[in-house]
PDB file of C-alpha atoms in Angstrom:
ATOM      1  CA  PRO A   1      92.536 121.269  94.816  1.00  0.00           C
ATOM      2  CA  VAL A   2      92.170 117.458  95.729  1.00  0.00           C
ATOM      3  CA  SER A   3      94.968 115.624  97.548  1.00  0.00           C
ATOM      4  CA  PRO A   4      96.482 112.708  95.635  1.00  0.00           C
ATOM      5  CA  HIS A   5      95.743 110.429  98.243  1.00  0.00           C
ATOM      6  CA  GLU A   6      91.958 111.364  98.024  1.00  0.00           C
ATOM      7  CA  SER A   7      91.878 109.643  94.730  1.00  0.00           C
ATOM      8  CA  LEU A   8      93.114 106.372  96.238  1.00  0.00           C
ATOM      9  CA  SER A   9      90.764 103.117  96.755  1.00  0.00           C
ATOM     10  CA  ASN A  10      90.071 102.210 100.279  1.00  0.00           C
ATOM     11  CA  ARG A  11      92.241  99.501  99.836  1.00  0.00           C
ATOM     12  CA  GLU A  12      95.022 101.357  98.125  1.00  0.00           C
ATOM     13  CA  LEU A  13      95.017 104.039 101.458  1.00  0.00           C
ATOM     14  CA  GLU A  14      95.259 100.953 103.689  1.00  0.00           C
ATOM     15  CA  VAL A  15      98.295  99.723 101.878  1.00  0.00           C
ATOM     16  CA  LEU A  16      99.966 103.282 101.783  1.00  0.00           C
ATOM     17  CA  ARG A  17      99.372 103.348 105.640  1.00  0.00           C
ATOM     18  CA  LEU A  18     101.105  99.983 106.325  1.00  0.00           C
ATOM     19  CA  VAL A  19     103.926 100.526 103.839  1.00  0.00           C
ATOM     20  CA  ALA A  20     104.399 103.933 105.398  1.00  0.00           C
ATOM     21  CA  ALA A  21     104.279 102.625 108.833  1.00  0.00           C
ATOM     22  CA  GLY A  22     107.397 100.522 107.771  1.00  0.00           C
ATOM     23  CA  LYS A  23     105.943  97.025 107.006  1.00  0.00           C
ATOM     24  CA  THR A  24     107.438  94.896 104.112  1.00  0.00           C
ATOM     25  CA  ILE A  25     105.169  93.817 101.179  1.00  0.00           C
ATOM     26  CA  LYS A  26     105.086  90.660 103.010  1.00  0.00           C
ATOM     27  CA  GLU A  27     103.862  91.769 106.085  1.00  0.00           C
ATOM     28  CA  VAL A  28     101.228  93.750 104.601  1.00  0.00           C
ATOM     29  CA  ALA A  29     100.101  90.795 102.523  1.00  0.00           C
ATOM     30  CA  ASP A  30      99.874  88.621 105.685  1.00  0.00           C
ATOM     31  CA  GLU A  31      97.954  91.258 107.598  1.00  0.00           C
ATOM     32  CA  LEU A  32      95.413  91.644 104.916  1.00  0.00           C
ATOM     33  CA  SER A  33      95.543  87.970 103.979  1.00  0.00           C
ATOM     34  CA  LEU A  34      96.537  88.779 100.357  1.00  0.00           C
ATOM     35  CA  SER A  35      99.108  87.591  98.116  1.00  0.00           C
ATOM     36  CA  GLU A  36     102.299  89.604  97.784  1.00  0.00           C
ATOM     37  CA  LYS A  37     101.913  90.011  94.209  1.00  0.00           C
ATOM     38  CA  THR A  38      98.274  91.615  94.882  1.00  0.00           C
ATOM     39  CA  ILE A  39      99.979  94.169  97.678  1.00  0.00           C
ATOM     40  CA  ALA A  40     102.727  94.960  94.832  1.00  0.00           C
ATOM     41  CA  THR A  41     100.295  95.968  92.543  1.00  0.00           C
ATOM     42  CA  TYR A  42      98.417  98.195  95.205  1.00  0.00           C
ATOM     43  CA  ARG A  43     101.443  99.832  95.697  1.00  0.00           C
ATOM     44  CA  LEU A  44     102.518 100.245  92.298  1.00  0.00           C
ATOM     45  CA  ARG A  45      98.957 101.651  91.544  1.00  0.00           C
ATOM     46  CA  LEU A  46      98.929 104.052  94.420  1.00  0.00           C
ATOM     47  CA  ALA A  47     102.388 105.378  93.968  1.00  0.00           C
ATOM     48  CA  ASN A  48     101.324 105.929  90.322  1.00  0.00           C
ATOM     49  CA  LYS A  49      98.221 107.942  91.199  1.00  0.00           C
ATOM     50  CA  MET A  50     100.415 109.934  93.780  1.00  0.00           C
ATOM     51  CA  GLY A  51     103.480 110.723  91.419  1.00  0.00           C
ATOM     52  CA  LEU A  52     105.865 108.983  94.160  1.00  0.00           C
ATOM     53  CA  SER A  53     108.110 106.082  93.650  1.00  0.00           C
ATOM     54  CA  THR A  54     109.891 105.053  96.742  1.00  0.00           C
ATOM     55  CA  ASN A  55     108.520 103.965  99.925  1.00  0.00           C
ATOM     56  CA  VAL A  56     110.450 106.815 101.724  1.00  0.00           C
ATOM     57  CA  GLU A  57     108.718 109.078  99.458  1.00  0.00           C
ATOM     58  CA  LEU A  58     105.063 107.482 100.503  1.00  0.00           C
ATOM     59  CA  ALA A  59     106.080 107.413 104.043  1.00  0.00           C
ATOM     60  CA  ARG A  60     107.013 111.199 103.923  1.00  0.00           C
ATOM     61  CA  TYR A  61     103.697 111.965 102.169  1.00  0.00           C
ATOM     62  CA  ALA A  62     101.667 109.655 104.626  1.00  0.00           C
ATOM     63  CA  LEU A  63     103.184 111.558 107.564  1.00  0.00           C
ATOM     64  CA  GLN A  64     102.871 115.005 106.109  1.00  0.00           C
ATOM     65  CA  HIS A  65      99.000 114.358 105.650  1.00  0.00           C
ATOM     66  CA  LYS A  66      98.801 112.633 108.895  1.00  0.00           C
ATOM     67  CA  LEU A  67      97.626 109.496 107.216  1.00  0.00           C
ATOM     68  CA  VAL A  68      99.708 107.386 109.910  1.00  0.00           C
ATOM     69  CA  ASP A  69     100.339 107.932 113.477  1.00  0.00           C
TER      70      ASP A  69
END
């Protein structure tokens, strides 16, 4: 079976890693030179694809799957 994060785009994966590292939507937006609205959309899309809702669930998933250091 394919892990949920394997269906994410590179950008969604990048957003997942940054959110899981504890960054706010604003910090992620600044780091990637995108708008907060765009980052919020990516976060919503990746959370939906993965069946997770909170940043805590996203962070836990990222840690379990070694997506963040």
